[in-house]
Amino acid sequence: MHLPKSLAAAAVLLASLAALPAWATDPFTVRDIRLEGLQRVEPGTVFATIGLKAGDTYNDERGTNAIRELFKLGLFKDVRIDVNGNVLVVVVEERPTVADVDFVGTKEFDKVALQKALRDIGLTDGQAYDKALADRAEQELKRQYISRSMYNAQVVTTVTPLENNRVNLTFTVTEGEPARITAVHVVGNKAFSESTLLDLFDQDSGGWLAWYTKSNQYSRTKFNGDMETLRSYYLTRGYLEFRIDSTQVAISPDRQTITLTVNITEGQKFVVAGVKLTGDYMGREDEFKTLVTIRPGAPYNGEEVAATTKAFADYFGTFGYAFARVKAEPEIDRENNRVTLVLKAEASRRAYVRRINIGGNAKTRDEVIRREFRQYEGAWYDGNKIRASRDRIDRLGFFTDVNVDTIDVPGSPDQVDLAVTLTEKPTGSLQLGAGYSSTDKVSLTFGITQENVFGSGNYLGLNVNTSSYNRTISLTATDPYFTKDGISRTLNVFHTTTRPYYQADGNYKLASDGGSVRFGFPVGEQDTVYLGIGVERYSFTPGTNGSYALVDGSYVYTATPQAYLDYFQCTGTAPSVTCAKSSIVGIPATLGWSRDDRDSALVPSRGKLQSASLEVGVGSELRYLKSNYQYQQYFPLSKQYTLAINGQLGYARALGNSTYPIFKNFYAGGLGSIRGFEQNSLGPTDAVTAGALGGTRKAIFNMEFSTPFPGAGNDKTLRMYTFMDAGNVFADRTASMSDAQWKAQNKLRASAGIGISWISPLGPLRLAYAVPLLYQKADTANNIAADRTQRFQFQIGTSF
C-alpha cells in the first residue's frame, strides 16, 4: 500500500520520535520480545515484519528499521519500541477496523458498484481504516459527478466509532441538479454555417427529448469526440490545414448552465493535383496503385488518404511484412491551392508468426478461439488472415472486445508473436417478459439460453410463447464445430398451436409437433450452406362450422374456411364434423444459404443480408416444394441518415399428384411485411368468411429512409423512418373464380407512411402509421370483400 507524501512524512517523524529512547541504548543481545496493544493483528505479522528475534543483536539502526516497516503495513496509528533490560517491548496502537461502508443519497450511481470500487482499493469492511484512502474516495466520487455535469454535488464523509475499535464509514451525497448546456458556438467558420457544424455534435443545448438522450449534459469524452467529428468533416472536404485553436467550457456562477465555444481556423480549400509513390514497393508499384482511392482533381479528403495508407500497409502484410510503414506527405502549392500527396513506403522485414498467445478468456476454452484462426503458428505473417481471424472471433458473440497485437520477438527479427486480448461477456440469459401487438394482444414469453455452454462454444436454448394465436415451445441445441472442419449441427424439437388471427375466420385449431436436424457447411468466410431433415405431424381440429359468434360486441357469421375442410377431407355439419385426414405426417428436407455482412443486426447502417431456402416434402403424405429468397441492403447516406431496401420472393407448389398443404402457404400484411394492412390478411380469401388463406407465391418490396428522432441527437437506438411497401401473395385460379375475383386477387397492394423504431428495455419496438395507396375496395356485385386495412400498427418484443 502506498501512503501519500504527507502521511509518509508523518510516519517517518513518528518513527523518529518513537525511536529516541532506543538511540541511547548500547547494542545488546535480545533475550525476549513482547508485544503490547494488539487486538486484531496477528502477532506473527509483527514478528515477521520487524526482522528481529531472540538471540539477535539489537542496535539503534535495527530499531528504527523495525518501526518504519511496521508503519508501512498501514495497520497502526502509532508504534514504539521500549527496552526493558534485554527485553524488547513493541507497543502498537492499531488503526480502527472498518465495520461497514455505506452511501446515502447516491441516485446517479449504483450503490453496489460504488462499494465494489472501494473494495478494489482496500476500503471495505474488515480492513483497517485509512483516512487517506477515504479522502481519495471522496474526491474521486466528486470527480465522477463532475463528469456527469453535476457540479453542485457535495460529498461528506462521516466516520462513526463503534465498540472494539471499529468504525462505520458513510459517504453522504447531496447530488443537486446537473448543469445543462444552454449554448454551443463555433467561431471562425466561413465555409459552413454554424448550424451545419452543430448538427454534427452529440453535445448540444438539448431538444424536447433531452431527458432521454442527455445530449445537453456536458461530457468531456463526448465533447472530445465531437471535436474529432468536426476535424474529420473539414479534412474530408479539402481543408487540409484546418485546426481547432481552442475550446472553452464556461460554467455559470451558480454551476447550473454551461456554454461551449469552439474556435477554429479553416484554412484554404485544397484540390489534389496528383499522387506519387516513392520508397520500396517490392517491384509491385502497379498493384499498389490499384489500391489508391485518392482522386486527383477532387478536394483533399483525409479519409481517402487514411484508407489508402491503411490499404498499402495491409497489402504489405499479405506478403509477410508485418512492420511495413507507409506515410503520406503533402507537397502543398498554396499559390494555386493544390496539393500533391507523396506516399512513402518502407517494407522493412518479412516475418513469420512464432506463437499465438491468448489472454482474457477465463471461461471460453482456448480451442474455441484457436479454431477460428486462419493465421497459423509457424507460417508467414499474413495480414488478411489475421484480420479474418479477429473478425471470426468477434462474430462468436462471446466477447465485448477483441484485440490482436503484433509483438517483436527479442533477438529474432524475422519472428513475431500475436497477442490476442479478449474481454468476455456473459453469454447466458434468462428472459421473463411480456409482449403486446395490435393483432396478437398480450403474450407471455420465457426463455433461457446459453450461447457458450461450459465455455465449449455450443448453444443451448429453450423458448416458450403463450400468445393467444400462436403458442410455441421449442428446444434448440447447436454445435458450431460438429466436425473439426467447421460443419455445424443444430437439433430442434418443437410444439406449436395456431389459431386464426380473427374470430370471424373461425375457431379451428392447427397443432404441430416435430423435430429436425440441420447441418451448416461454411463456404468461404461469409457464406454458409445449410442442409437439414425433419419430421412433423400436423393435427387439425375443425371449429364450429357455420355459426354465429360474438365479435367486438356484435354477432358475425363464422365458419371454418372451406379450403381447410377440403384439404383435411372433413365432412358433416357442426358440431359433428369429422376429418378423414385430421393428422398428417411430413418429412421436410431443407437446403439453405446465407450471407450477412451488415455492421449490426439490431441497428444496421451499412452492408447487406441475403438468404435463400428450399424446403421439400419427401417420403410422406406431404409432397411439396417451398422456396424463399430475401435481400436486404443498407446504404449510409451520412452519419445520421440511412436508406434501406428489402425484397422477398417466395414460390411453392405441390409435387406429383398431391395437394399443396394449405398450412404451408405464404402470408403478407402487417409489420415486417406490407404495413397499413392487418397482419397476414392479404392474398386469397375464403368466399364465405373473407378470411385470409395465404398463397403459394409471394412478392414483397420495402424501402425505408431513417433519420435520428427529432431531439434525440445521434442516438441510434431511437430512430424515425419513412417507408413505402408494395407486394402481395398469390394463388392459382380456381374453377369457380370469376374474372373480377381473379383480377382483385392478383392486384398489387401498396402503402406509405412514417414510423418510429426504438431498442427499448423490453426489446425492439416499432410503430408505424401507414396509408394504403393500392388496395381492394368492397365489390358486393362480384362477391369481393374489401381489404382489411389498419393504419396504426405497433409491436413490442419481437424484431422487425
mmCIF file of N, CA and C in Angstrom, residues 439-511:
data_model
loop_
_atom_site.group_PDB
_atom_site.id
_atom_site.type_symbol
_atom_site.label_atom_id
_atom_site.label_comp_id
_atom_site.label_asym_id
_atom_site.label_seq_id
_atom_site.Cartn_x
_atom_site.Cartn_y
_atom_site.Cartn_z
ATOM 1 N N THR A 439 -52.323 -7.025 -33.102
ATOM 2 C CA THR A 439 -53.109 -8.167 -33.590
ATOM 3 C C THR A 439 -53.048 -9.343 -32.630
ATOM 4 N N ASP A 440 -51.911 -9.559 -31.990
ATOM 5 C CA ASP A 440 -51.722 -10.751 -31.180
ATOM 6 C C ASP A 440 -52.041 -10.526 -29.715
ATOM 7 N N LYS A 441 -52.385 -9.266 -29.329
ATOM 8 C CA LYS A 441 -52.718 -8.928 -27.955
ATOM 9 C C LYS A 441 -51.540 -9.265 -27.039
ATOM 10 N N VAL A 442 -51.850 -9.713 -25.781
ATOM 11 C CA VAL A 442 -50.802 -9.965 -24.804
ATOM 12 C C VAL A 442 -50.235 -11.366 -24.973
ATOM 13 N N SER A 443 -48.922 -11.457 -24.941
ATOM 14 C CA SER A 443 -48.271 -12.769 -24.977
ATOM 15 C C SER A 443 -47.163 -12.780 -23.942
ATOM 16 N N LEU A 444 -47.058 -13.876 -23.210
ATOM 17 C CA LEU A 444 -46.022 -14.054 -22.211
ATOM 18 C C LEU A 444 -44.911 -14.903 -22.807
ATOM 19 N N THR A 445 -43.690 -14.532 -22.509
ATOM 20 C CA THR A 445 -42.559 -15.275 -23.062
ATOM 21 C C THR A 445 -41.603 -15.676 -21.951
ATOM 22 N N PHE A 446 -41.004 -16.826 -22.137
ATOM 23 C CA PHE A 446 -39.978 -17.309 -21.228
ATOM 24 C C PHE A 446 -38.852 -17.882 -22.073
ATOM 25 N N GLY A 447 -37.656 -17.545 -21.731
ATOM 26 C CA GLY A 447 -36.539 -18.080 -22.494
ATOM 27 C C GLY A 447 -35.303 -18.212 -21.630
ATOM 28 N N ILE A 448 -34.596 -19.286 -21.809
ATOM 29 C CA ILE A 448 -33.307 -19.463 -21.139
ATOM 30 C C ILE A 448 -32.329 -19.971 -22.185
ATOM 31 N N THR A 449 -31.272 -19.250 -22.388
ATOM 32 C CA THR A 449 -30.300 -19.603 -23.423
ATOM 33 C C THR A 449 -28.893 -19.500 -22.867
ATOM 34 N N GLN A 450 -28.025 -20.323 -23.397
ATOM 35 C CA GLN A 450 -26.597 -20.241 -23.099
ATOM 36 C C GLN A 450 -25.860 -20.426 -24.415
ATOM 37 N N GLU A 451 -25.239 -19.326 -24.872
ATOM 38 C CA GLU A 451 -24.566 -19.345 -26.161
ATOM 39 C C GLU A 451 -23.196 -20.002 -26.102
ATOM 40 N N ASN A 452 -22.692 -20.215 -24.897
ATOM 41 C CA ASN A 452 -21.337 -20.739 -24.745
ATOM 42 C C ASN A 452 -21.333 -21.721 -23.582
ATOM 43 N N VAL A 453 -21.978 -22.871 -23.773
ATOM 44 C CA VAL A 453 -22.179 -23.830 -22.693
ATOM 45 C C VAL A 453 -20.833 -24.358 -22.194
ATOM 46 N N PHE A 454 -20.554 -24.102 -20.902
ATOM 47 C CA PHE A 454 -19.319 -24.571 -20.265
ATOM 48 C C PHE A 454 -18.071 -24.148 -21.046
ATOM 49 N N GLY A 455 -18.160 -22.998 -21.741
ATOM 50 C CA GLY A 455 -17.012 -22.499 -22.491
ATOM 51 C C GLY A 455 -16.702 -23.286 -23.743
ATOM 52 N N SER A 456 -17.632 -24.151 -24.179
ATOM 53 C CA SER A 456 -17.381 -25.018 -25.328
ATOM 54 C C SER A 456 -17.721 -24.373 -26.658
ATOM 55 N N GLY A 457 -18.414 -23.214 -26.635
ATOM 56 C CA GLY A 457 -18.852 -22.572 -27.865
ATOM 57 C C GLY A 457 -20.171 -23.107 -28.375
ATOM 58 N N ASN A 458 -20.767 -24.082 -27.701
ATOM 59 C CA ASN A 458 -22.051 -24.637 -28.116
ATOM 60 C C ASN A 458 -23.203 -23.785 -27.609
ATOM 61 N N TYR A 459 -24.338 -23.872 -28.327
ATOM 62 C CA TYR A 459 -25.541 -23.090 -27.990
ATOM 63 C C TYR A 459 -26.633 -24.027 -27.487
ATOM 64 N N LEU A 460 -27.352 -23.593 -26.446
ATOM 65 C CA LEU A 460 -28.496 -24.340 -25.937
ATOM 66 C C LEU A 460 -29.573 -23.337 -25.556
ATOM 67 N N GLY A 461 -30.783 -23.537 -26.073
ATOM 68 C CA GLY A 461 -31.841 -22.567 -25.801
ATOM 69 C C GLY A 461 -33.202 -23.212 -25.663
ATOM 70 N N LEU A 462 -33.996 -22.693 -24.716
ATOM 71 C CA LEU A 462 -35.389 -23.100 -24.523
ATOM 72 C C LEU A 462 -36.244 -21.852 -24.606
ATOM 73 N N ASN A 463 -37.278 -21.888 -25.455
ATOM 74 C CA ASN A 463 -38.146 -20.739 -25.626
ATOM 75 C C ASN A 463 -39.601 -21.160 -25.542
ATOM 76 N N VAL A 464 -40.388 -20.326 -24.849
ATOM 77 C CA VAL A 464 -41.814 -20.578 -24.667
ATOM 78 C C VAL A 464 -42.562 -19.294 -24.990
ATOM 79 N N ASN A 465 -43.661 -19.407 -25.771
ATOM 80 C CA ASN A 465 -44.510 -18.263 -26.108
ATOM 81 C C ASN A 465 -45.959 -18.648 -25.836
ATOM 82 N N THR A 466 -46.659 -17.809 -25.070
ATOM 83 C CA THR A 466 -48.046 -18.113 -24.710
ATOM 84 C C THR A 466 -49.048 -17.249 -25.458
ATOM 85 N N SER A 467 -48.691 -16.815 -26.665
ATOM 86 C CA SER A 467 -49.602 -15.993 -27.466
ATOM 87 C C SER A 467 -50.955 -16.685 -27.622
ATOM 88 N N SER A 468 -52.018 -15.872 -27.707
ATOM 89 C CA SER A 468 -53.358 -16.423 -27.866
ATOM 90 C C SER A 468 -53.510 -17.154 -29.184
ATOM 91 N N TYR A 469 -52.755 -16.746 -30.212
ATOM 92 C CA TYR A 469 -52.946 -17.290 -31.548
ATOM 93 C C TYR A 469 -51.802 -18.182 -32.004
ATOM 94 N N ASN A 470 -50.689 -18.121 -31.315
ATOM 95 C CA ASN A 470 -49.543 -18.897 -31.761
ATOM 96 C C ASN A 470 -48.728 -19.319 -30.548
ATOM 97 N N ARG A 471 -49.091 -20.420 -29.922
ATOM 98 C CA ARG A 471 -48.396 -20.906 -28.738
ATOM 99 C C ARG A 471 -47.270 -21.840 -29.164
ATOM 100 N N THR A 472 -46.103 -21.613 -28.559
ATOM 101 C CA THR A 472 -44.921 -22.348 -29.004
ATOM 102 C C THR A 472 -44.056 -22.740 -27.821
ATOM 103 N N ILE A 473 -43.477 -23.926 -27.902
ATOM 104 C CA ILE A 473 -42.399 -24.329 -27.010
ATOM 105 C C ILE A 473 -41.363 -25.050 -27.866
ATOM 106 N N SER A 474 -40.106 -24.626 -27.752
ATOM 107 C CA SER A 474 -39.066 -25.224 -28.588
ATOM 108 C C SER A 474 -37.765 -25.320 -27.812
ATOM 109 N N LEU A 475 -36.993 -26.340 -28.150
ATOM 110 C CA LEU A 475 -35.675 -26.564 -27.566
ATOM 111 C C LEU A 475 -34.681 -26.718 -28.705
ATOM 112 N N THR A 476 -33.597 -25.927 -28.653
ATOM 113 C CA THR A 476 -32.616 -25.908 -29.736
ATOM 114 C C THR A 476 -31.210 -26.068 -29.171
ATOM 115 N N ALA A 477 -30.406 -26.892 -29.826
ATOM 116 C CA ALA A 477 -29.007 -27.082 -29.434
ATOM 117 C C ALA A 477 -28.146 -27.034 -30.696
ATOM 118 N N THR A 478 -27.072 -26.227 -30.654
ATOM 119 C CA THR A 478 -26.187 -26.070 -31.810
ATOM 120 C C THR A 478 -24.744 -26.334 -31.415
ATOM 121 N N ASP A 479 -24.095 -27.182 -32.167
ATOM 122 C CA ASP A 479 -22.652 -27.409 -32.043
ATOM 123 C C ASP A 479 -22.006 -26.819 -33.294
ATOM 124 N N PRO A 480 -21.362 -25.631 -33.184
ATOM 125 C CA PRO A 480 -20.829 -24.963 -34.382
ATOM 126 C C PRO A 480 -19.660 -25.704 -35.015
ATOM 127 N N TYR A 481 -19.015 -26.595 -34.257
ATOM 128 C CA TYR A 481 -17.918 -27.391 -34.805
ATOM 129 C C TYR A 481 -18.214 -28.866 -34.535
ATOM 130 N N PHE A 482 -19.308 -29.330 -35.146
ATOM 131 C CA PHE A 482 -19.662 -30.745 -35.046
ATOM 132 C C PHE A 482 -18.543 -31.595 -35.642
ATOM 133 N N THR A 483 -17.903 -31.061 -36.665
ATOM 134 C CA THR A 483 -16.682 -31.674 -37.192
ATOM 135 C C THR A 483 -15.554 -30.658 -37.068
ATOM 136 N N LYS A 484 -14.326 -31.136 -37.112
ATOM 137 C CA LYS A 484 -13.185 -30.234 -36.948
ATOM 138 C C LYS A 484 -13.038 -29.271 -38.122
ATOM 139 N N ASP A 485 -13.728 -29.555 -39.227
ATOM 140 C CA ASP A 485 -13.654 -28.677 -40.394
ATOM 141 C C ASP A 485 -14.635 -27.515 -40.314
ATOM 142 N N GLY A 486 -15.397 -27.423 -39.227
ATOM 143 C CA GLY A 486 -16.296 -26.288 -39.051
ATOM 144 C C GLY A 486 -17.716 -26.530 -39.518
ATOM 145 N N ILE A 487 -18.114 -27.783 -39.720
ATOM 146 C CA ILE A 487 -19.507 -28.083 -40.061
ATOM 147 C C ILE A 487 -20.330 -28.038 -38.776
ATOM 148 N N SER A 488 -21.392 -27.254 -38.776
ATOM 149 C CA SER A 488 -22.228 -27.105 -37.590
ATOM 150 C C SER A 488 -23.398 -28.077 -37.627
ATOM 151 N N ARG A 489 -23.941 -28.362 -36.442
ATOM 152 C CA ARG A 489 -25.133 -29.202 -36.344
ATOM 153 C C ARG A 489 -26.112 -28.556 -35.375
ATOM 154 N N THR A 490 -27.361 -28.434 -35.810
ATOM 155 C CA THR A 490 -28.417 -27.865 -34.975
ATOM 156 C C THR A 490 -29.546 -28.879 -34.824
ATOM 157 N N LEU A 491 -29.896 -29.171 -33.569
ATOM 158 C CA LEU A 491 -31.011 -30.049 -33.257
ATOM 159 C C LEU A 491 -32.148 -29.208 -32.687
ATOM 160 N N ASN A 492 -33.377 -29.501 -33.117
ATOM 161 C CA ASN A 492 -34.523 -28.710 -32.668
ATOM 162 C C ASN A 492 -35.737 -29.611 -32.504
ATOM 163 N N VAL A 493 -36.442 -29.442 -31.384
ATOM 164 C CA VAL A 493 -37.744 -30.090 -31.175
ATOM 165 C C VAL A 493 -38.735 -29.000 -30.798
ATOM 166 N N PHE A 494 -40.009 -29.157 -31.209
ATOM 167 C CA PHE A 494 -40.967 -28.071 -31.003
ATOM 168 C C PHE A 494 -42.392 -28.602 -30.916
ATOM 169 N N HIS A 495 -43.245 -27.756 -30.365
ATOM 170 C CA HIS A 495 -44.696 -27.971 -30.389
ATOM 171 C C HIS A 495 -45.348 -26.602 -30.537
ATOM 172 N N THR A 496 -46.247 -26.456 -31.512
ATOM 173 C CA THR A 496 -46.947 -25.191 -31.723
ATOM 174 C C THR A 496 -48.437 -25.457 -31.881
ATOM 175 N N THR A 497 -49.218 -24.458 -31.466
ATOM 176 C CA THR A 497 -50.666 -24.483 -31.669
ATOM 177 C C THR A 497 -51.062 -23.158 -32.289
ATOM 178 N N THR A 498 -51.660 -23.207 -33.486
ATOM 179 C CA THR A 498 -52.004 -21.997 -34.235
ATOM 180 C C THR A 498 -53.511 -21.892 -34.383
ATOM 181 N N ARG A 499 -54.024 -20.689 -34.138
ATOM 182 C CA ARG A 499 -55.445 -20.400 -34.338
ATOM 183 C C ARG A 499 -55.556 -19.205 -35.271
ATOM 184 N N PRO A 500 -56.723 -18.961 -35.870
ATOM 185 C CA PRO A 500 -56.874 -17.797 -36.742
ATOM 186 C C PRO A 500 -56.670 -16.494 -35.971
ATOM 187 N N TYR A 501 -56.129 -15.481 -36.656
ATOM 188 C CA TYR A 501 -55.943 -14.175 -36.036
ATOM 189 C C TYR A 501 -57.281 -13.512 -35.715
ATOM 190 N N TYR A 502 -58.282 -13.782 -36.509
ATOM 191 C CA TYR A 502 -59.564 -13.079 -36.379
ATOM 192 C C TYR A 502 -60.681 -14.086 -36.125
ATOM 193 N N GLN A 503 -61.544 -13.775 -35.146
ATOM 194 C CA GLN A 503 -62.609 -14.694 -34.766
ATOM 195 C C GLN A 503 -63.563 -14.963 -35.925
ATOM 196 N N ALA A 504 -63.738 -13.984 -36.787
ATOM 197 C CA ALA A 504 -64.647 -14.172 -37.914
ATOM 198 C C ALA A 504 -64.133 -15.232 -38.888
ATOM 199 N N ASP A 505 -62.848 -15.570 -38.803
ATOM 200 C CA ASP A 505 -62.290 -16.588 -39.684
ATOM 201 C C ASP A 505 -62.502 -17.994 -39.141
ATOM 202 N N GLY A 506 -63.241 -18.117 -38.052
ATOM 203 C CA GLY A 506 -63.495 -19.422 -37.469
ATOM 204 C C GLY A 506 -62.665 -19.637 -36.225
ATOM 205 N N ASN A 507 -62.911 -20.767 -35.561
ATOM 206 C CA ASN A 507 -62.159 -21.072 -34.344
ATOM 207 C C ASN A 507 -61.520 -22.456 -34.426
ATOM 208 N N TYR A 508 -61.084 -22.825 -35.623
ATOM 209 C CA TYR A 508 -60.386 -24.087 -35.791
ATOM 210 C C TYR A 508 -58.991 -23.996 -35.169
ATOM 211 N N LYS A 509 -58.367 -25.162 -35.005
ATOM 212 C CA LYS A 509 -57.045 -25.221 -34.372
ATOM 213 C C LYS A 509 -56.147 -26.144 -35.181
ATOM 214 N N LEU A 510 -54.904 -25.693 -35.389
ATOM 215 C CA LEU A 510 -53.900 -26.488 -36.088
ATOM 216 C C LEU A 510 -52.696 -26.642 -35.169
ATOM 217 N N ALA A 511 -52.431 -27.883 -34.758
ATOM 218 C CA ALA A 511 -51.298 -28.155 -33.874
ATOM 219 C C ALA A 511 -50.221 -28.893 -34.649
#
